[in-house]
Short mmCIF file of C-alpha atoms in Angstrom, two decimals:
data_model
loop_
_atom_site.label_atom_id
_atom_site.label_comp_id
_atom_site.label_asym_id
_atom_site.label_seq_id
_atom_site.Cartn_x
_atom_site.Cartn_y
_atom_site.Cartn_z
CA MET A 1 -26.34 -57.23 6.79
CA ALA A 2 -22.89 -58.23 8.11
CA SER A 3 -20.49 -59.84 5.62
CA PHE A 4 -19.88 -63.59 5.87
CA LYS A 5 -16.83 -64.55 7.90
CA PRO A 6 -14.89 -67.60 6.65
CA THR A 7 -14.45 -70.57 8.97
CA ARG A 8 -11.42 -70.05 11.17
CA ILE A 9 -9.04 -72.99 10.93
CA PRO A 10 -6.95 -73.17 14.12
CA SER A 11 -3.23 -73.66 13.65
CA TYR A 12 -1.73 -76.41 15.76
CA PRO A 13 1.96 -76.59 16.67
CA LYS A 14 3.88 -79.03 14.49
CA LEU A 15 6.83 -81.09 15.55
CA GLY A 16 9.74 -79.69 13.62
CA GLU A 17 12.46 -81.91 12.22
CA LYS A 18 15.42 -82.01 14.55
CA VAL A 19 18.36 -80.61 12.59
CA THR A 20 21.55 -82.40 13.57
CA GLN A 21 25.03 -82.55 12.08
CA ASP A 22 24.06 -85.86 10.43
CA THR A 23 21.00 -84.26 8.86
CA LEU A 24 23.11 -81.48 7.38
CA TYR A 25 25.79 -83.93 6.23
CA TRP A 26 23.51 -86.43 4.49
CA LYS A 27 21.28 -83.78 2.96
CA ASN A 28 24.31 -82.27 1.27
CA TYR A 29 23.79 -84.38 -1.85
CA LYS A 30 22.56 -83.10 -5.20
CA THR A 31 19.40 -84.24 -6.95
CA PRO A 32 19.95 -87.90 -7.95
CA ILE A 33 20.93 -88.89 -11.47
CA GLN A 34 18.92 -91.89 -12.65
CA ILE A 35 20.39 -94.40 -15.11
CA LYS A 36 18.30 -97.18 -16.63
CA GLU A 37 19.96 -100.59 -16.57
CA PHE A 38 18.95 -103.78 -18.43
CA GLY A 39 17.65 -105.51 -15.30
CA ALA A 40 17.55 -105.43 -11.52
CA VAL A 41 20.80 -103.98 -10.11
CA THR A 42 22.09 -106.72 -7.80
CA THR A 43 25.60 -105.46 -6.97
CA ILE A 44 27.47 -102.15 -6.89
CA ASP A 45 31.19 -102.06 -6.05
CA PHE A 46 33.54 -99.06 -5.99
CA SER A 47 37.14 -99.30 -7.10
CA PRO A 48 39.39 -98.69 -4.08
CA LEU A 49 41.62 -96.37 -6.12
CA SER A 50 40.96 -92.85 -7.39
CA PRO A 51 38.99 -91.74 -9.44
CA TYR A 52 36.73 -94.33 -7.77
CA ASN A 53 34.95 -95.86 -10.75
CA TYR A 54 32.21 -98.28 -9.79
CA ALA A 55 31.05 -101.59 -11.26
CA VAL A 56 27.30 -102.19 -11.65
CA THR A 57 26.10 -105.77 -12.08
CA ALA A 58 22.70 -106.04 -13.74
CA SER A 59 21.19 -108.74 -15.95
CA THR A 60 23.83 -110.36 -18.20
CA ARG A 61 26.41 -107.58 -18.11
CA ILE A 62 28.64 -105.53 -15.86
CA HIS A 63 28.98 -101.81 -16.53
CA ILE A 64 31.80 -99.69 -15.15
CA TYR A 65 30.93 -96.02 -14.65
CA GLY A 66 33.23 -93.09 -14.00
CA PRO A 67 32.52 -90.91 -10.97
CA TYR A 68 30.51 -88.39 -13.02
CA SER A 69 29.70 -90.34 -16.20
CA GLN A 70 26.13 -91.21 -17.12
CA GLU A 71 27.28 -93.67 -19.77
CA PRO A 72 29.44 -96.72 -18.96
CA VAL A 73 33.14 -96.29 -19.66
CA LYS A 74 33.55 -100.08 -19.87
CA THR A 75 31.17 -103.01 -20.36
CA PHE A 76 31.66 -106.75 -19.82
CA THR A 77 29.07 -108.84 -21.67
CA ARG A 78 30.77 -112.26 -21.88
CA PHE A 79 28.08 -113.92 -19.78
CA LYS A 80 25.77 -116.64 -21.07
CA ASP A 81 23.29 -115.98 -18.26
CA THR A 82 22.69 -113.52 -15.41
CA ALA A 83 25.86 -112.08 -13.87
CA TYR A 84 26.36 -111.60 -10.14
CA SER A 85 28.70 -109.89 -7.71
CA GLY A 86 31.10 -107.91 -9.92
CA THR A 87 33.88 -106.96 -7.47
CA PHE A 88 37.17 -105.04 -7.86
CA ARG A 89 40.54 -106.24 -6.58
CA SER A 90 42.30 -103.95 -4.08
CA ASP A 91 44.56 -102.57 -6.84
CA GLY A 92 41.58 -101.79 -9.10
CA GLN A 93 43.10 -103.71 -12.05
CA LEU A 94 41.07 -106.94 -11.95
CA LEU A 95 37.37 -107.70 -11.62
CA VAL A 96 35.79 -111.01 -10.60
CA ALA A 97 32.14 -112.03 -11.10
CA GLY A 98 29.91 -115.05 -10.67
CA SER A 99 27.02 -116.04 -12.90
CA GLU A 100 23.89 -118.14 -13.18
CA ASP A 101 25.80 -120.71 -15.29
CA SER A 102 27.98 -121.59 -12.21
CA VAL A 103 31.23 -120.21 -13.72
CA VAL A 104 33.47 -117.70 -11.93
CA ARG A 105 35.08 -115.27 -14.38
CA LEU A 106 38.10 -113.02 -13.91
CA PHE A 107 38.45 -109.89 -16.06
CA ASP A 108 41.19 -107.36 -16.70
CA ILE A 109 39.78 -103.83 -16.45
CA SER A 110 41.57 -102.82 -19.64
CA GLY A 111 40.38 -105.86 -21.63
CA ARG A 112 37.09 -107.46 -22.62
CA VAL A 113 37.65 -111.22 -22.66
CA ALA A 114 37.81 -113.15 -19.37
CA LEU A 115 41.39 -113.83 -18.25
CA ARG A 116 40.35 -116.89 -16.25
CA GLN A 117 37.29 -119.08 -15.88
CA PHE A 118 36.91 -121.19 -12.75
CA CYS A 119 34.55 -124.15 -13.12
CA GLY A 120 33.60 -126.33 -10.18
CA HIS A 121 30.32 -125.11 -8.79
CA SER A 122 27.19 -126.93 -9.91
CA LYS A 123 24.72 -124.05 -9.45
CA ALA A 124 24.57 -120.25 -9.68
CA VAL A 125 27.46 -118.34 -8.07
CA HIS A 126 26.08 -115.29 -6.25
CA VAL A 127 29.19 -114.31 -4.24
CA THR A 128 32.73 -113.60 -5.45
CA ASN A 129 35.55 -111.63 -3.88
CA PHE A 130 39.34 -111.38 -3.78
CA MET A 131 41.32 -112.46 -0.75
CA SER A 132 43.60 -109.69 0.55
CA ASP A 133 46.75 -111.42 -0.80
CA ARG A 134 45.35 -110.66 -4.33
CA PHE A 135 46.24 -114.16 -5.61
CA ARG A 136 43.15 -116.07 -4.45
CA ILE A 137 39.45 -115.75 -5.11
CA PHE A 138 36.61 -116.74 -2.80
CA SER A 139 33.18 -117.76 -4.21
CA GLY A 140 29.83 -118.86 -2.76
CA SER A 141 27.13 -120.72 -4.64
CA ASP A 142 23.57 -122.05 -4.58
CA ASP A 143 25.09 -125.56 -4.43
CA TYR A 144 25.60 -124.83 -0.68
CA THR A 145 29.41 -124.67 -1.03
CA CYS A 146 32.02 -121.94 -0.86
CA ARG A 147 35.40 -122.38 -2.56
CA LEU A 148 38.84 -120.83 -2.80
CA TRP A 149 40.56 -120.54 -6.18
CA ASP A 150 44.20 -119.91 -7.08
CA ILE A 151 44.47 -117.21 -9.78
CA PRO A 152 47.95 -118.00 -11.27
CA ASN A 153 47.22 -121.73 -11.65
CA SER A 154 43.47 -121.47 -12.36
CA ALA A 155 42.98 -124.24 -9.80
CA GLU A 156 40.55 -124.92 -6.98
CA LEU A 157 42.32 -124.87 -3.60
CA VAL A 158 39.67 -125.92 -1.09
CA THR A 159 35.91 -126.51 -0.83
CA TYR A 160 33.77 -125.93 2.26
CA SER A 161 30.39 -127.69 2.38
CA GLU A 162 29.12 -126.70 5.82
CA HIS A 163 26.10 -124.65 4.78
CA THR A 164 22.76 -126.39 4.23
CA ASP A 165 21.20 -123.76 1.94
CA TYR A 166 22.13 -121.16 -0.68
CA VAL A 167 25.27 -119.11 0.03
CA ARG A 168 24.18 -115.62 -1.06
CA CYS A 169 26.65 -113.23 0.55
CA GLY A 170 30.18 -113.03 1.87
CA THR A 171 33.16 -110.81 2.52
CA THR A 172 36.90 -111.21 2.94
CA SER A 173 39.26 -109.85 5.59
CA LYS A 174 41.58 -107.02 4.56
CA LEU A 175 43.89 -107.59 7.53
CA ASN A 176 44.25 -111.38 7.39
CA PRO A 177 44.72 -112.95 3.92
CA ASP A 178 43.26 -116.29 5.09
CA LEU A 179 39.97 -115.18 6.66
CA PHE A 180 36.61 -114.82 4.93
CA VAL A 181 32.97 -114.75 6.04
CA THR A 182 29.90 -116.28 4.40
CA GLY A 183 26.16 -115.77 4.94
CA SER A 184 23.57 -118.31 3.89
CA TYR A 185 19.84 -118.85 3.61
CA ASP A 186 20.25 -121.53 6.31
CA HIS A 187 20.25 -118.53 8.75
CA THR A 188 23.92 -118.94 9.68
CA ILE A 189 27.03 -116.79 9.28
CA LYS A 190 30.30 -118.67 9.21
CA VAL A 191 33.89 -117.45 9.55
CA PHE A 192 36.43 -119.56 7.66
CA ASP A 193 40.22 -119.75 7.87
CA ALA A 194 41.85 -121.01 4.66
CA ARG A 195 44.51 -122.77 6.76
CA THR A 196 41.90 -125.10 8.27
CA ASP A 197 39.45 -127.51 6.67
CA LYS A 198 36.34 -126.24 8.51
CA SER A 199 34.79 -123.02 9.83
CA VAL A 200 36.25 -121.43 12.94
CA MET A 201 33.11 -119.58 14.07
CA THR A 202 29.33 -119.85 13.47
CA MET A 203 26.58 -117.35 14.33
CA ASP A 204 22.81 -117.76 14.00
CA HIS A 205 21.07 -114.77 12.43
CA SER A 206 17.62 -116.45 12.71
CA GLN A 207 16.71 -115.20 9.21
CA PRO A 208 18.04 -115.92 5.69
CA VAL A 209 21.22 -113.83 5.49
CA GLU A 210 21.32 -111.34 2.59
CA SER A 211 24.47 -109.33 3.35
CA VAL A 212 27.51 -109.39 5.65
CA LEU A 213 30.06 -106.67 6.36
CA LEU A 214 33.24 -106.38 8.43
CA PHE A 215 34.13 -103.17 10.27
CA PRO A 216 37.55 -101.66 9.41
CA SER A 217 39.01 -102.99 12.69
CA GLU A 218 37.45 -106.41 11.86
CA GLY A 219 36.52 -106.93 15.48
CA LEU A 220 32.85 -106.44 14.63
CA LEU A 221 30.72 -108.10 11.96
CA VAL A 222 27.37 -106.84 10.65
CA SER A 223 24.77 -109.14 9.08
CA ALA A 224 21.47 -108.34 7.39
CA GLY A 225 18.57 -110.70 6.80
CA GLY A 226 14.82 -110.49 7.13
CA ARG A 227 13.96 -107.16 8.77
CA TYR A 228 16.98 -107.34 11.06
CA VAL A 229 20.46 -105.84 11.03
CA LYS A 230 22.64 -107.51 13.67
CA VAL A 231 26.10 -106.70 14.98
CA TRP A 232 28.42 -109.45 16.27
CA ASP A 233 31.59 -109.20 18.34
CA LEU A 234 34.14 -111.55 16.76
CA LEU A 235 36.64 -110.96 19.56
CA LYS A 236 34.14 -112.52 22.00
CA GLY A 237 33.52 -115.60 19.89
CA GLY A 238 30.67 -114.20 17.81
CA GLN A 239 28.61 -112.74 20.65
CA ALA A 240 25.55 -110.74 19.52
CA LEU A 241 25.93 -107.07 20.45
CA VAL A 242 22.81 -105.46 19.05
CA SER A 243 19.78 -106.32 16.89
CA LEU A 244 18.23 -103.49 14.85
CA LYS A 245 14.70 -103.69 13.45
CA ASN A 246 14.13 -100.36 11.70
CA HIS A 247 13.02 -101.64 8.29
CA HIS A 248 9.58 -102.94 7.35
CA LYS A 249 10.77 -105.45 4.75
CA THR A 250 13.85 -107.56 4.00
CA VAL A 251 17.19 -105.76 4.34
CA THR A 252 19.20 -106.56 1.21
CA SER A 253 22.43 -104.56 1.36
CA LEU A 254 24.92 -102.99 3.78
CA CYS A 255 27.80 -100.55 3.43
CA LEU A 256 29.98 -98.32 5.63
CA SER A 257 30.96 -94.66 5.32
CA SER A 258 34.62 -93.78 4.72
CA SER A 259 35.20 -93.09 8.43
CA GLY A 260 33.46 -96.30 9.55
CA GLN A 261 31.28 -94.24 11.91
CA ARG A 262 28.09 -94.57 9.86
CA LEU A 263 26.42 -97.77 8.65
CA LEU A 264 23.99 -97.74 5.71
CA SER A 265 21.34 -100.40 5.08
CA GLY A 266 19.08 -100.73 2.03
CA SER A 267 15.81 -102.65 2.05
CA LEU A 268 12.89 -103.81 -0.07
CA ASP A 269 10.79 -101.21 1.81
CA ARG A 270 12.43 -98.56 -0.46
CA HIS A 271 14.43 -96.95 2.34
CA VAL A 272 18.14 -96.50 3.00
CA LYS A 273 18.78 -95.91 6.69
CA VAL A 274 21.94 -94.43 8.17
CA TYR A 275 23.01 -95.66 11.64
CA ASN A 276 25.49 -94.17 14.07
CA THR A 277 27.91 -97.03 14.79
CA THR A 278 28.44 -95.79 18.34
CA THR A 279 24.81 -95.73 19.49
CA TYR A 280 23.22 -97.72 16.61
CA LYS A 281 20.47 -95.12 16.34
CA VAL A 282 19.05 -94.10 12.95
CA VAL A 283 20.42 -90.62 12.20
CA HIS A 284 19.09 -90.19 8.65
CA ASN A 285 16.80 -91.81 6.11
CA PHE A 286 16.67 -91.80 2.28
CA ASP A 287 13.48 -92.64 0.34
CA TYR A 288 13.50 -94.22 -3.12
CA ALA A 289 10.89 -95.06 -5.74
CA ALA A 290 11.39 -98.84 -5.81
CA SER A 291 12.68 -101.72 -3.70
CA ILE A 292 16.42 -101.53 -3.10
CA LEU A 293 18.79 -104.43 -3.88
CA SER A 294 22.21 -102.80 -3.54
CA VAL A 295 23.78 -99.77 -1.84
CA ALA A 296 27.35 -98.47 -2.16
CA LEU A 297 29.15 -95.39 -0.92
CA ALA A 298 32.27 -94.04 -2.60
CA PRO A 299 35.50 -94.37 -0.55
CA ASP A 300 35.53 -90.59 -0.09
CA ASP A 301 31.72 -90.37 0.47
CA ALA A 302 31.50 -88.24 -2.67
CA ALA A 303 28.76 -90.39 -4.23
CA LEU A 304 25.93 -92.57 -2.96
CA VAL A 305 24.81 -95.17 -5.51
CA VAL A 306 21.65 -97.27 -5.09
CA GLY A 307 20.41 -100.06 -7.35
CA MET A 308 16.73 -101.00 -7.48
CA THR A 309 14.54 -103.89 -8.60
CA ASN A 310 13.10 -101.87 -11.50
CA GLY A 311 16.55 -101.56 -13.11
CA ILE A 312 17.07 -97.92 -12.08
CA LEU A 313 20.50 -96.88 -10.82
CA SER A 314 20.27 -93.77 -8.62
CA VAL A 315 23.49 -91.74 -8.22
CA LYS A 316 23.72 -88.87 -5.73
CA HIS A 317 26.85 -86.70 -5.77
CA ARG A 318 27.98 -84.61 -2.83
CA LYS A 319 28.01 -80.86 -3.35
CA SER A 320 31.48 -79.33 -3.59
CA PRO A 321 32.44 -76.41 -1.29
CA GLU A 322 32.27 -74.05 -4.29
CA GLU A 323 28.69 -75.13 -5.09
CA LYS A 324 27.61 -74.64 -1.47
CA THR A 325 29.14 -71.15 -1.41
CA GLU A 326 27.48 -70.28 -4.71
CA ALA A 327 24.09 -71.49 -3.46
CA LEU A 328 24.38 -69.34 -0.35
CA SER A 329 25.50 -66.25 -2.26
CA LYS A 330 22.84 -66.57 -4.97
CA LYS A 331 19.88 -64.60 -3.64
CA ARG A 332 16.63 -64.17 -5.47
CA ARG A 333 16.28 -60.69 -6.84
CA PRO A 334 12.95 -58.92 -6.36
CA ALA A 335 10.61 -59.24 -9.33
CA TYR A 336 8.37 -56.48 -10.70
CA ARG A 337 10.35 -53.67 -9.10
CA VAL A 338 8.17 -51.08 -10.76
CA PHE A 339 5.11 -52.31 -8.87
CA VAL A 340 6.70 -52.12 -5.43
CA LYS A 341 8.10 -48.62 -5.92
CA GLY A 342 6.95 -46.30 -3.17
CA ARG A 343 5.56 -49.04 -0.95
CA ASN A 344 7.41 -47.55 2.06
CA TYR A 345 6.01 -44.07 1.44
CA ALA A 346 4.58 -42.60 4.66
CA PRO A 347 1.44 -40.45 4.20
CA LYS A 348 1.48 -36.88 5.45
CA GLN A 349 -0.96 -35.47 7.93
CA ASP A 350 -3.22 -33.80 5.35
CA ASP A 351 -3.21 -36.69 2.86
CA PHE A 352 -6.50 -38.45 2.14
CA LEU A 353 -6.12 -42.25 2.00
CA VAL A 354 -8.27 -44.31 -0.36
CA SER A 355 -8.17 -47.96 0.69
CA LYS A 356 -8.88 -50.58 -1.93
CA PRO A 357 -11.11 -53.38 -0.65
CA VAL A 358 -9.39 -56.75 -0.58
CA LYS A 359 -11.45 -59.43 -2.25
CA THR A 360 -11.53 -62.64 -0.26
CA HIS A 361 -12.00 -65.94 -2.05
CA LEU A 362 -14.07 -68.38 -0.05
CA LYS A 363 -13.33 -72.07 0.12
CA LYS A 364 -15.92 -74.46 -1.25
CA TYR A 365 -17.17 -75.44 2.21
CA ASP A 366 -17.44 -71.75 3.21
CA LYS A 367 -19.57 -71.02 0.13
CA GLN A 368 -21.84 -73.92 1.09
CA LEU A 369 -22.05 -72.69 4.69
CA LYS A 370 -22.89 -69.21 3.39
CA GLY A 371 -25.75 -70.79 1.41
CA PHE A 372 -26.88 -72.82 4.48
CA GLN A 373 -26.06 -76.12 2.72
CA VAL A 374 -24.81 -77.73 5.91
CA SER A 375 -24.84 -81.38 4.72
CA LYS A 376 -22.92 -80.52 1.56
CA ALA A 377 -20.36 -78.52 3.55
CA LEU A 378 -19.76 -81.53 5.80
CA ASP A 379 -19.50 -83.81 2.73
CA THR A 380 -16.90 -81.48 1.24
CA VAL A 381 -14.59 -81.60 4.26
CA LEU A 382 -15.00 -85.40 4.45
CA GLU A 383 -13.42 -85.83 1.02
CA PRO A 384 -10.32 -88.08 1.27
CA TRP A 385 -7.74 -85.41 0.39
CA ILE A 386 -9.09 -83.11 3.14
CA ARG A 387 -9.88 -85.51 5.98
CA MET A 388 -6.59 -87.41 5.60
CA LYS A 389 -4.13 -84.58 4.93
CA THR A 390 -5.78 -81.74 6.90
CA PRO A 391 -8.13 -83.23 9.52
CA GLU A 392 -8.08 -79.89 11.37
CA VAL A 393 -10.19 -78.41 8.53
CA THR A 394 -12.83 -81.13 8.94
CA VAL A 395 -12.93 -80.65 12.72
CA ALA A 396 -13.13 -76.85 12.36
CA VAL A 397 -16.18 -77.12 10.07
CA MET A 398 -17.83 -79.57 12.51
CA GLN A 399 -17.20 -77.09 15.31
CA GLU A 400 -18.70 -74.26 13.24
CA LEU A 401 -21.79 -76.36 12.49
CA ASN A 402 -22.13 -77.14 16.20
CA ARG A 403 -21.86 -73.41 17.01
CA ARG A 404 -24.65 -72.70 14.56
CA GLY A 405 -26.77 -75.50 16.04
CA THR A 406 -26.97 -77.34 12.68
CA LEU A 407 -24.49 -80.15 13.31
CA LYS A 408 -27.22 -82.72 14.01
CA ASN A 409 -28.97 -81.79 10.74
CA ALA A 410 -25.68 -82.21 8.81
CA LEU A 411 -25.04 -85.63 10.36
CA ALA A 412 -28.57 -86.99 9.80
CA GLY A 413 -29.94 -88.65 6.69
CA ARG A 414 -26.77 -90.44 5.58
CA ASP A 415 -26.59 -93.79 3.81
CA GLU A 416 -24.30 -96.68 4.75
CA LYS A 417 -21.33 -95.30 2.77
CA GLY A 418 -21.60 -91.78 4.18
CA LEU A 419 -21.99 -93.04 7.75
CA SER A 420 -19.01 -95.37 7.28
CA VAL A 421 -16.82 -92.43 6.17
CA LEU A 422 -17.85 -90.44 9.26
CA LEU A 423 -17.12 -93.34 11.61
CA SER A 424 -13.78 -93.97 9.90
CA PHE A 425 -12.79 -90.33 10.49
CA LEU A 426 -13.81 -90.57 14.14
CA ILE A 427 -11.83 -93.78 14.66
CA SER A 428 -8.73 -92.14 13.19
CA ASN A 429 -8.90 -88.89 15.16
CA VAL A 430 -11.13 -89.17 18.25
CA VAL A 431 -8.20 -89.91 20.60
CA ASP A 432 -6.13 -87.04 19.23
CA PRO A 433 -6.01 -84.51 22.09
CA ARG A 434 -6.33 -81.64 19.59
CA PHE A 435 -9.67 -82.88 18.23
CA ALA A 436 -11.14 -84.93 21.08
CA PRO A 437 -13.40 -82.18 22.60
CA VAL A 438 -15.23 -81.72 19.27
CA LEU A 439 -15.23 -85.31 18.02
CA VAL A 440 -16.55 -86.85 21.26
CA ASN A 441 -19.59 -84.61 20.89
CA VAL A 442 -19.94 -85.68 17.22
CA ALA A 443 -19.72 -89.36 18.20
CA GLU A 444 -22.53 -88.91 20.78
CA MET A 445 -24.76 -87.25 18.18
CA ILE A 446 -24.13 -90.01 15.62
CA LEU A 447 -25.07 -92.70 18.16
CA ASP A 448 -28.25 -90.78 19.13
CA ILE A 449 -29.30 -90.33 15.50
CA TYR A 450 -28.50 -93.81 14.17
CA MET A 451 -29.20 -95.99 17.22
CA GLN A 452 -32.40 -97.25 15.58
CA VAL A 453 -30.57 -98.66 12.55
CA VAL A 454 -27.84 -100.47 14.49
CA GLY A 455 -27.77 -104.12 13.40
CA GLN A 456 -28.81 -103.50 9.79
CA SER A 457 -25.30 -103.01 8.34
CA PRO A 458 -22.38 -105.28 9.33
CA VAL A 459 -19.87 -102.63 8.13
CA VAL A 460 -21.32 -99.87 10.32
CA ASP A 461 -21.77 -102.25 13.28
CA LYS A 462 -18.14 -103.29 13.09
CA GLN A 463 -16.99 -99.65 13.03
CA ILE A 464 -19.20 -98.70 15.99
CA ILE A 465 -17.77 -101.59 18.03
CA LYS A 466 -14.25 -100.52 17.04
CA LEU A 467 -14.99 -96.91 18.07
CA GLN A 468 -16.37 -98.11 21.40
CA GLU A 469 -13.29 -100.24 22.10
CA LEU A 470 -11.02 -97.35 21.15
CA ILE A 471 -12.73 -94.94 23.53
CA GLU A 472 -12.76 -97.52 26.36
CA ARG A 473 -9.05 -98.14 25.86
CA GLU A 474 -8.35 -94.41 25.93
CA ILE A 475 -10.35 -94.02 29.15
CA ASP A 476 -8.39 -96.87 30.77
CA LEU A 477 -5.15 -95.25 29.64
CA GLN A 478 -6.17 -91.89 31.10
CA GLN A 479 -7.04 -93.57 34.44
CA GLU A 480 -3.64 -95.27 34.52
CA LEU A 481 -1.93 -91.95 33.78
CA VAL A 482 -3.82 -90.30 36.66
CA GLU A 483 -2.66 -93.10 38.98
CA VAL A 484 0.96 -92.69 37.80
CA LEU A 485 0.67 -88.92 38.35
CA GLY A 486 -0.51 -89.55 41.91
CA MET A 487 2.45 -91.86 42.54
CA LEU A 488 4.87 -89.25 41.19
CA ASP A 489 3.32 -86.51 43.38
CA THR A 490 3.78 -88.73 46.45
CA LEU A 491 7.36 -89.51 45.47
CA PHE A 492 8.23 -85.84 44.90
CA ALA A 493 6.61 -84.85 48.22
CA THR A 494 8.66 -87.52 50.05
CA MET A 495 11.87 -86.30 48.40
CA ALA A 496 11.10 -82.71 49.40
CA THR A 497 10.52 -83.78 53.02
CA LYS A 498 13.84 -85.63 53.12
CA LYS A 499 15.68 -82.58 51.79
CA GLU A 500 14.14 -80.36 54.47
CA ALA A 501 15.09 -82.88 57.20
CA ALA A 502 18.66 -82.98 55.90
CA ALA A 503 18.99 -79.15 55.93
CA PRO A 504 21.82 -77.78 58.19
CA GLU A 505 20.90 -76.58 61.71
CA GLY A 506 23.72 -74.01 62.02
CA ARG A 507 26.67 -72.51 60.18
CA ALA A 508 30.21 -71.70 61.27
CA ASN A 509 32.28 -69.48 58.96
CA GLY A 510 29.95 -70.34 56.09
CA VAL A 511 30.34 -74.09 56.72
CA PRO A 512 27.17 -76.05 57.62
CA VAL A 513 27.27 -77.42 61.19
CA THR A 514 24.72 -79.93 62.49
CA GLY A 515 24.07 -82.09 65.53
CA ALA A 516 26.00 -81.73 68.85
CA GLN A 517 28.60 -79.52 67.20
CA GLY A 518 25.92 -77.01 66.25
CA GLN A 519 24.42 -77.02 69.75
CA SER A 520 27.83 -76.31 71.37
CA LEU A 521 28.42 -73.40 69.00
CA GLN A 522 24.99 -71.94 69.80
CA ALA A 523 25.63 -72.25 73.60
CA SER A 524 28.92 -70.45 73.28
#
């Protein structure tokens, strides 16, 4: 009796990941270091000066971490309630932060007690930043106002009350000491000039604005809110340039790479996406374990820091050139050398070879097929981890059952749950060109077997209707594709005819000559 042959699972070509320079660049980070904070990490800000420490605002405290430290090198805890928006000044010596108790606090990096406290807002202050002259502070609050404060005199300079909802984000110009931008939950982004008493530009984002960012040239502004990231041209009066919708949930944070050529956006969908600022195409994607509230990139791109809703701070450091060289040079040495000794030995002509039989281990469904348990074999390959991750295995077993002539027996005698699983698999894969020839036959058999019980189960009836609509839609699509193919054939044939008609009639010294000139040359 011939030995049993396992079911042959065909290998289908897979679409490989396109390796680009961006892929190599952004994958050149080490395994992330995870630090547990006391609450959701709402803000991360890097010091503009080396060694590029970064401030992490979470719960009622602000921690300052060194570039490679896993413990904070400095902590500010003088907050009565939740702290927000801990931001460095351009010289890295001062830090400003808002809080839930409506007070804006100014800290010296080398001290612990607040140098200044600015009181004037009536609700939580979610946005704080330094103006580029270093002597004024900008703040935005849930009381719908944004204010400018004078640091030396601890005085309020001006209040703007143009927003009609919470002011939750903002940024200041590094080139003009009087310009700053605010984003609000009233869907608007406003550009203010401290020399005037009202905004100088307004843009409608159409979603509550969560983050705003100015490009280094400050001719372009990026805003994030809802699922959208939008780019505005400030030199054209706030004209919308592009609207990006690559996230599935609210985009919460934006940041730029050191060169300004890559834009990063973090979202509640647990993804950080990297955009090319020339084409605005997504060039890379990072996945995280929880929803993302804040993203920051070190000024030299040496570290990518992400804060999440579960209080986890994820820090990825870029590999140094020495580490990359070491990784390339470190090759795995062969194990068990004694067992591979002589494996390249070539037998001589008079040698007698004794081959050791190789024992093959059958899969569970192959063992069941060997024992003619066709229904159980089909049940095995319809388990969730097989039919979802490797549908080609399920289809291969169905094809083998059909070859044996036992497919109808395996499909028959199923209850509502078993039939529902079969129909669900068909709905997911019947229009896949790899599986369609087999699954269309399976669908016909199922309808022949269970036609008598149609109408007894609303779940099965709904799936059968869905399968029918899916197949009808696929047929319509195929017909449209055939029509398009016919149009293209006609178009290509017309183009070929035109090229032949435009071909030269004669040549003179290698130069094409047509018309009357060609006729005169031929006569001569």
